[in-house]
mmCIF file of the C-alpha atoms, coordinates in Angstrom:
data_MODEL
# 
_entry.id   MODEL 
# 
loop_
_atom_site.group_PDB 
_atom_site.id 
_atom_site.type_symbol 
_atom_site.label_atom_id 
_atom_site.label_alt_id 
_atom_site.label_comp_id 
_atom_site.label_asym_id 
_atom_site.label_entity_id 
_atom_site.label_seq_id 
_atom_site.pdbx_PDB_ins_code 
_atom_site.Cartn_x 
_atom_site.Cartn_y 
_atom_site.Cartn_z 
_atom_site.occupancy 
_atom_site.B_iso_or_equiv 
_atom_site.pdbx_formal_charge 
_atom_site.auth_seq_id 
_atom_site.auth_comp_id 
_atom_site.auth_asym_id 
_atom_site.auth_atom_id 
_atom_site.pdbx_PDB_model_num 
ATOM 1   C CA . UNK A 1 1   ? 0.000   0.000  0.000   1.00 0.00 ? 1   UNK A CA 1 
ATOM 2   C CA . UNK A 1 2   ? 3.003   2.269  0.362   1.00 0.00 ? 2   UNK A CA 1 
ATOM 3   C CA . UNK A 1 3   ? 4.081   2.471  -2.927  1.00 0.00 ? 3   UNK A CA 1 
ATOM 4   C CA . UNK A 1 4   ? 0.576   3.044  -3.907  1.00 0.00 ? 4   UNK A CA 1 
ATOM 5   C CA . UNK A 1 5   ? 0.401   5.798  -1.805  1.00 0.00 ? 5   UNK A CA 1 
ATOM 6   C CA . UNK A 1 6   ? 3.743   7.184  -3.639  1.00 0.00 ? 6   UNK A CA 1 
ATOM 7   C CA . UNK A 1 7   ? 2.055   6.878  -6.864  1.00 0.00 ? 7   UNK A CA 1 
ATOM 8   C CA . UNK A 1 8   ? -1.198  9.041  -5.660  1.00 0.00 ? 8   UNK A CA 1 
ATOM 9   C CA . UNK A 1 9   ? 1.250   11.387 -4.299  1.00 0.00 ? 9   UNK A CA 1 
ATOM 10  C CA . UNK A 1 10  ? 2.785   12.076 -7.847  1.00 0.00 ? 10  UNK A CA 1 
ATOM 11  C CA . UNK A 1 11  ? -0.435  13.106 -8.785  1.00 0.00 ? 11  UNK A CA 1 
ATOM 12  C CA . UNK A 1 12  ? -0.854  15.906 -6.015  1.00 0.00 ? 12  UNK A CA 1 
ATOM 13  C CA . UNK A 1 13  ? -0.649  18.578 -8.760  1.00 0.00 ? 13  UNK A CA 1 
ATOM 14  C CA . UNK A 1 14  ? -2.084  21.620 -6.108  1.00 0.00 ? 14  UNK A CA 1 
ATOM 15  C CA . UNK A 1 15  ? -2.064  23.061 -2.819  1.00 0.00 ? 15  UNK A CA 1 
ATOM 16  C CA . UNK A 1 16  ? -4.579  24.006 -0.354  1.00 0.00 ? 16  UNK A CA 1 
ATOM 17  C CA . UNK A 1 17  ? -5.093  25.956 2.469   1.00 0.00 ? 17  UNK A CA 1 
ATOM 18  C CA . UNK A 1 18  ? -7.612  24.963 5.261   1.00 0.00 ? 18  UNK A CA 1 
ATOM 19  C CA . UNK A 1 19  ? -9.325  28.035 6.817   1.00 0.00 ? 19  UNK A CA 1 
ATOM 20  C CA . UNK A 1 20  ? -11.455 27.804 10.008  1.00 0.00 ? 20  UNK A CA 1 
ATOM 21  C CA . UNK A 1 21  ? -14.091 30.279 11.603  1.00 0.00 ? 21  UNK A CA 1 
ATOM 22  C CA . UNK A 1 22  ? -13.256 30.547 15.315  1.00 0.00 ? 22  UNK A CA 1 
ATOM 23  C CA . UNK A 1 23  ? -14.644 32.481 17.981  1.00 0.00 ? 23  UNK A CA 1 
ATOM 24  C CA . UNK A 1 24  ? -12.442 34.093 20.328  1.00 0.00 ? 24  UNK A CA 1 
ATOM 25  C CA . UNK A 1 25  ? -12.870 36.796 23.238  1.00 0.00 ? 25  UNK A CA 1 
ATOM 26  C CA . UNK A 1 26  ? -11.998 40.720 22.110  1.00 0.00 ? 26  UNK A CA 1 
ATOM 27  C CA . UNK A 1 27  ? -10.247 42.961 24.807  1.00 0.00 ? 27  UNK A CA 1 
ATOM 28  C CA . UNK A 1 28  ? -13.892 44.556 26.230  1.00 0.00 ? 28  UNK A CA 1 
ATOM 29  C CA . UNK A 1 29  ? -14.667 41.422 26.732  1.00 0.00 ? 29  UNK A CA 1 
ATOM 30  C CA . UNK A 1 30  ? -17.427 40.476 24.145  1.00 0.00 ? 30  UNK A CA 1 
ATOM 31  C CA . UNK A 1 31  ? -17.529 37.813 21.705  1.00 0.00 ? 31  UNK A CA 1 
ATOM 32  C CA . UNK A 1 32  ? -15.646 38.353 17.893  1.00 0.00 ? 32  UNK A CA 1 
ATOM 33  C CA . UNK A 1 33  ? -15.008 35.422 15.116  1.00 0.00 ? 33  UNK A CA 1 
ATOM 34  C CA . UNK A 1 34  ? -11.867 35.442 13.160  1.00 0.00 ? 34  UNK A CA 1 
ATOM 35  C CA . UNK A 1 35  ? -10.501 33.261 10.191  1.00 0.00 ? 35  UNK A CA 1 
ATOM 36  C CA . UNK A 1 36  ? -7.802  31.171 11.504  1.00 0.00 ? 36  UNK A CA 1 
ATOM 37  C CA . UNK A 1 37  ? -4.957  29.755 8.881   1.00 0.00 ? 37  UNK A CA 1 
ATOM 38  C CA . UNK A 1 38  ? -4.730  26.205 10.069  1.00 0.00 ? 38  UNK A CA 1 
ATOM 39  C CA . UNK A 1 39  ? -3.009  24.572 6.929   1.00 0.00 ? 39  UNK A CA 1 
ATOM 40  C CA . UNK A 1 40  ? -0.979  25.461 4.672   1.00 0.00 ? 40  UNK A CA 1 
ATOM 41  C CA . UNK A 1 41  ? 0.871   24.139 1.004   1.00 0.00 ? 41  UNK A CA 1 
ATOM 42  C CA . UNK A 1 42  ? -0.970  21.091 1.803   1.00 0.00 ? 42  UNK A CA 1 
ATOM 43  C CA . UNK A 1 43  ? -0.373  18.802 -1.469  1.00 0.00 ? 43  UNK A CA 1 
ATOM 44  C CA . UNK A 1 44  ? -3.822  18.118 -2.963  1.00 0.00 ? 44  UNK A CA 1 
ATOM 45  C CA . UNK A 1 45  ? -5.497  17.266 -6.302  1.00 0.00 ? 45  UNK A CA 1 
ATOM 46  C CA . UNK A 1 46  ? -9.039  17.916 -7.369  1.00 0.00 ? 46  UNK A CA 1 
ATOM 47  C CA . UNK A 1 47  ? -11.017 15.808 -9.127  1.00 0.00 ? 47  UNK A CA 1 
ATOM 48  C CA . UNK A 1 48  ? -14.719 17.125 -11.180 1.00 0.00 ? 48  UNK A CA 1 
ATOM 49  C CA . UNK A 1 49  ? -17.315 14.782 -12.356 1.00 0.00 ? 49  UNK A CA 1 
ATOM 50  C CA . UNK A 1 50  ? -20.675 15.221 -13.353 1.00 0.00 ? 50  UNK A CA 1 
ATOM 51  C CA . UNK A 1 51  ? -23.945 13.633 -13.105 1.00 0.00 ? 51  UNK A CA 1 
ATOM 52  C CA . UNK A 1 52  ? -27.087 13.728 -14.211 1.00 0.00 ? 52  UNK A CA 1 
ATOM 53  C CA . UNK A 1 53  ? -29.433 14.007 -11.210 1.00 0.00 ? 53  UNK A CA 1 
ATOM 54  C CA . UNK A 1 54  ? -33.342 13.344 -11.548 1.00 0.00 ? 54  UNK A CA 1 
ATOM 55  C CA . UNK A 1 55  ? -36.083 13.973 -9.025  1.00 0.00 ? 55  UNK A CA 1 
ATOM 56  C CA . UNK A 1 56  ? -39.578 12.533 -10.105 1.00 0.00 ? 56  UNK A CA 1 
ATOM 57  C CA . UNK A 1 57  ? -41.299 15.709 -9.595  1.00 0.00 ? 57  UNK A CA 1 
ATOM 58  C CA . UNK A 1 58  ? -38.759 17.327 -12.370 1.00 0.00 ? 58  UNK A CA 1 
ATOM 59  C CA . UNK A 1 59  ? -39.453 17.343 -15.891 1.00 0.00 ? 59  UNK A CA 1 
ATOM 60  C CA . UNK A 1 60  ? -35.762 17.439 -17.097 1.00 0.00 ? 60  UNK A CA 1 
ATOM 61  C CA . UNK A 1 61  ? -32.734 16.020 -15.719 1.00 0.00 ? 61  UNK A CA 1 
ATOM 62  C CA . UNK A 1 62  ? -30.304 18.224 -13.945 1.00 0.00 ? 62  UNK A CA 1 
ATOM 63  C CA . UNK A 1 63  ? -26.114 18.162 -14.545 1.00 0.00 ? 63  UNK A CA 1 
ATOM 64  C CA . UNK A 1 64  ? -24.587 18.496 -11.210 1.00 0.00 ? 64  UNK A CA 1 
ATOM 65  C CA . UNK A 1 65  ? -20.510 19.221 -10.564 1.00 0.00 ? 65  UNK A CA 1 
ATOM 66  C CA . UNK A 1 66  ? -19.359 17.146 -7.956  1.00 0.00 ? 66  UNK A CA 1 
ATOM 67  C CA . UNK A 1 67  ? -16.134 18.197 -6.772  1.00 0.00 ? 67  UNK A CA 1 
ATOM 68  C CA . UNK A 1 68  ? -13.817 15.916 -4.877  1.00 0.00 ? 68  UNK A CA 1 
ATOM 69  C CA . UNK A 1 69  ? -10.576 17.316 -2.689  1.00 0.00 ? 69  UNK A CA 1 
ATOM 70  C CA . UNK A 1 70  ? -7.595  14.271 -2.224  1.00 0.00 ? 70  UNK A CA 1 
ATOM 71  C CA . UNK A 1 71  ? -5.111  14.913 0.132   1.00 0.00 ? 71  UNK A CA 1 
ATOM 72  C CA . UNK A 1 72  ? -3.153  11.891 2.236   1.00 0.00 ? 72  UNK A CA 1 
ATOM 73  C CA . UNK A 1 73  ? -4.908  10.218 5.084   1.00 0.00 ? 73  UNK A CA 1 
ATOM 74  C CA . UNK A 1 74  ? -3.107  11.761 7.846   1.00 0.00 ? 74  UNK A CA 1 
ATOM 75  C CA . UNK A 1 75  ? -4.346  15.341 6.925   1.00 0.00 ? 75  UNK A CA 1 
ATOM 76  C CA . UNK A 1 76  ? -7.179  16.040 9.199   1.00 0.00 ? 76  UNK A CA 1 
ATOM 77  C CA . UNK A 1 77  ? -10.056 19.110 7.871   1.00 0.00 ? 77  UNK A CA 1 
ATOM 78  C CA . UNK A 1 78  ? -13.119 19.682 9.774   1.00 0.00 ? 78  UNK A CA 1 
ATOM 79  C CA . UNK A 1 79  ? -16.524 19.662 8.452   1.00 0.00 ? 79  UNK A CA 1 
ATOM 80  C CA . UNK A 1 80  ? -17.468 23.257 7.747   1.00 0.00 ? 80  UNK A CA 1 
ATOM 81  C CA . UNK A 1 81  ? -14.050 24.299 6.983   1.00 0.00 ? 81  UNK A CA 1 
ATOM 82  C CA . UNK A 1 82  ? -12.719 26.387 4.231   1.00 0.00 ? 82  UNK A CA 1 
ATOM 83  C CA . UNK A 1 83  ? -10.956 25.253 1.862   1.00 0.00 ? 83  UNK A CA 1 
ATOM 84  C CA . UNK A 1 84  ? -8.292  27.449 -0.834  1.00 0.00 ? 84  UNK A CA 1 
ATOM 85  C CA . UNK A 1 85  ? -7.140  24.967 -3.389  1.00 0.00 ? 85  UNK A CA 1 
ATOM 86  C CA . UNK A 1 86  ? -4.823  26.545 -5.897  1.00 0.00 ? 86  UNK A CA 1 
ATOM 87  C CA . UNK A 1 87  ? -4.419  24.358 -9.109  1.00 0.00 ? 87  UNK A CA 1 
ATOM 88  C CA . UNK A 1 88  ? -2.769  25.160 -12.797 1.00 0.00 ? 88  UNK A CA 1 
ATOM 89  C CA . UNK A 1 89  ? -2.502  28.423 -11.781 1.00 0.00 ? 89  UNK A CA 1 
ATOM 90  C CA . UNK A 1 90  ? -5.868  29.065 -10.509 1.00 0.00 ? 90  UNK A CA 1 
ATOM 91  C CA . UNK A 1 91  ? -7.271  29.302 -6.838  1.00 0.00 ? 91  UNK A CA 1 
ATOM 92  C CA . UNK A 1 92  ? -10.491 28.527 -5.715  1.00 0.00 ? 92  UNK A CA 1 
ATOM 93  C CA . UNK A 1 93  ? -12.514 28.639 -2.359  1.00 0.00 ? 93  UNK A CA 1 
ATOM 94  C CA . UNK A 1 94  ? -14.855 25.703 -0.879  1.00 0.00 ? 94  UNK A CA 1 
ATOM 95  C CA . UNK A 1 95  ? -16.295 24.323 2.026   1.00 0.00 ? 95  UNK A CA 1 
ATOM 96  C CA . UNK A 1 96  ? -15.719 20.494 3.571   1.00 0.00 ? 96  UNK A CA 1 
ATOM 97  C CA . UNK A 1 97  ? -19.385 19.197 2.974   1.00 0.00 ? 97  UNK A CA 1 
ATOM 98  C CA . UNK A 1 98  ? -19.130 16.564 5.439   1.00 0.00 ? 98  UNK A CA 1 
ATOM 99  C CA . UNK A 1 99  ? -17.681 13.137 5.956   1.00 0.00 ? 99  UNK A CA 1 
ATOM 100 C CA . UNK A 1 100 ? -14.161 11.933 4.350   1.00 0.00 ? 100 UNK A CA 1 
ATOM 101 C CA . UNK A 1 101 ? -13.826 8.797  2.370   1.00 0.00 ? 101 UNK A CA 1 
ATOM 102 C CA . UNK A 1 102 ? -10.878 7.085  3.884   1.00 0.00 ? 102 UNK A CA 1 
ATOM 103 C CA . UNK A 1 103 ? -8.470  4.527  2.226   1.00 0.00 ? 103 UNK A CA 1 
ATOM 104 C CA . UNK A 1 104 ? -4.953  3.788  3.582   1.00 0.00 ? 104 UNK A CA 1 
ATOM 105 C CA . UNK A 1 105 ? -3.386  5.554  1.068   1.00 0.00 ? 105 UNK A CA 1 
ATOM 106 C CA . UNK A 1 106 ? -5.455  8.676  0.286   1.00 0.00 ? 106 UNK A CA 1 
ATOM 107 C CA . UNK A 1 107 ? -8.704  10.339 1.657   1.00 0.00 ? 107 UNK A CA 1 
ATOM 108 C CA . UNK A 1 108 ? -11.376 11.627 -0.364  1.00 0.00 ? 108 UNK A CA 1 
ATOM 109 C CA . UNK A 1 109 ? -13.470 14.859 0.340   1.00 0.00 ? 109 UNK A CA 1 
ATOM 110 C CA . UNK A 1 110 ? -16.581 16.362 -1.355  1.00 0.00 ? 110 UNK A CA 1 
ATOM 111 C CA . UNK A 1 111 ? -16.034 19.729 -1.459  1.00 0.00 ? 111 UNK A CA 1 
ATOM 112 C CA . UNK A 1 112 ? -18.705 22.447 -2.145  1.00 0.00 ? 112 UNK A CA 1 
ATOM 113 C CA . UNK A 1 113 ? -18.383 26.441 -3.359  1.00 0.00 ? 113 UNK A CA 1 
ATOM 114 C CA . UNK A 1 114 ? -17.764 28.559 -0.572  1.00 0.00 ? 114 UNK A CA 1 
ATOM 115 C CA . UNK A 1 115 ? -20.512 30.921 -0.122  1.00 0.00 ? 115 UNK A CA 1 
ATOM 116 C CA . UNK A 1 116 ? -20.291 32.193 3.460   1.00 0.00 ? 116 UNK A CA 1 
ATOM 117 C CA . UNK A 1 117 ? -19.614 31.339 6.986   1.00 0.00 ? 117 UNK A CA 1 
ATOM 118 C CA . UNK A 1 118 ? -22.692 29.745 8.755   1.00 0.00 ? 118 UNK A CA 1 
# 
């Protein structure tokens, strides 16, 4: 499994950054949040597929972008947390959706566009 994780690594072709939202305690004493840089140049690829996506009460089919985030299994992102991947050039900001996919050689997370801070 080690030299498959080698081989996945040679395909880390970006970066990312992992952002979190974190309250903290301003000198007069009441309550602020503040982005907090908690990861940085972390190797990464990214990885878009589409589907189609139906719903019975639709009348057409709609193409959804699912976008996946793989980074090695010892990297550890929190739900909710944002997410600056910077690939061929180009950076872009989204959001851990929830749960990882874990193998023993990678980990794979569904990303979505970053909108806002809940």
């Amino acid at each position: 499994m080690v030299n498959m994780a080698k081989q996945l690594k040679r395909l880390y072709d970006g970066t990312c950054d992992v952002v979190e939202y974190e309250e903290y305690q301003r000198p007069n004493k009441s309550t602020g949040h503040r982005e907090v840089v908690t990861m940085q140049d972390v190797p990464c690829r990214l990885s878009f597929s589409t589907i189609n996506s139906t719903n019975p009460s639709d009348s057409a089919s709609k193409v959804v972008q699912v976008v996946k985030l793989f980074v090695e299994p010892d990297v550890h992102i929190k739900a909710g947390s944002k997410i600056i991947v910077t690939q061929h050039g180009k950076s872009e900001e989204y959001c851990h959706s929830g749960m990882s996919t874990m193998h023993e050689s990678h980990q794979e997370i569904v990303l979505d566009p970053f909108e806002r801070w809940a």
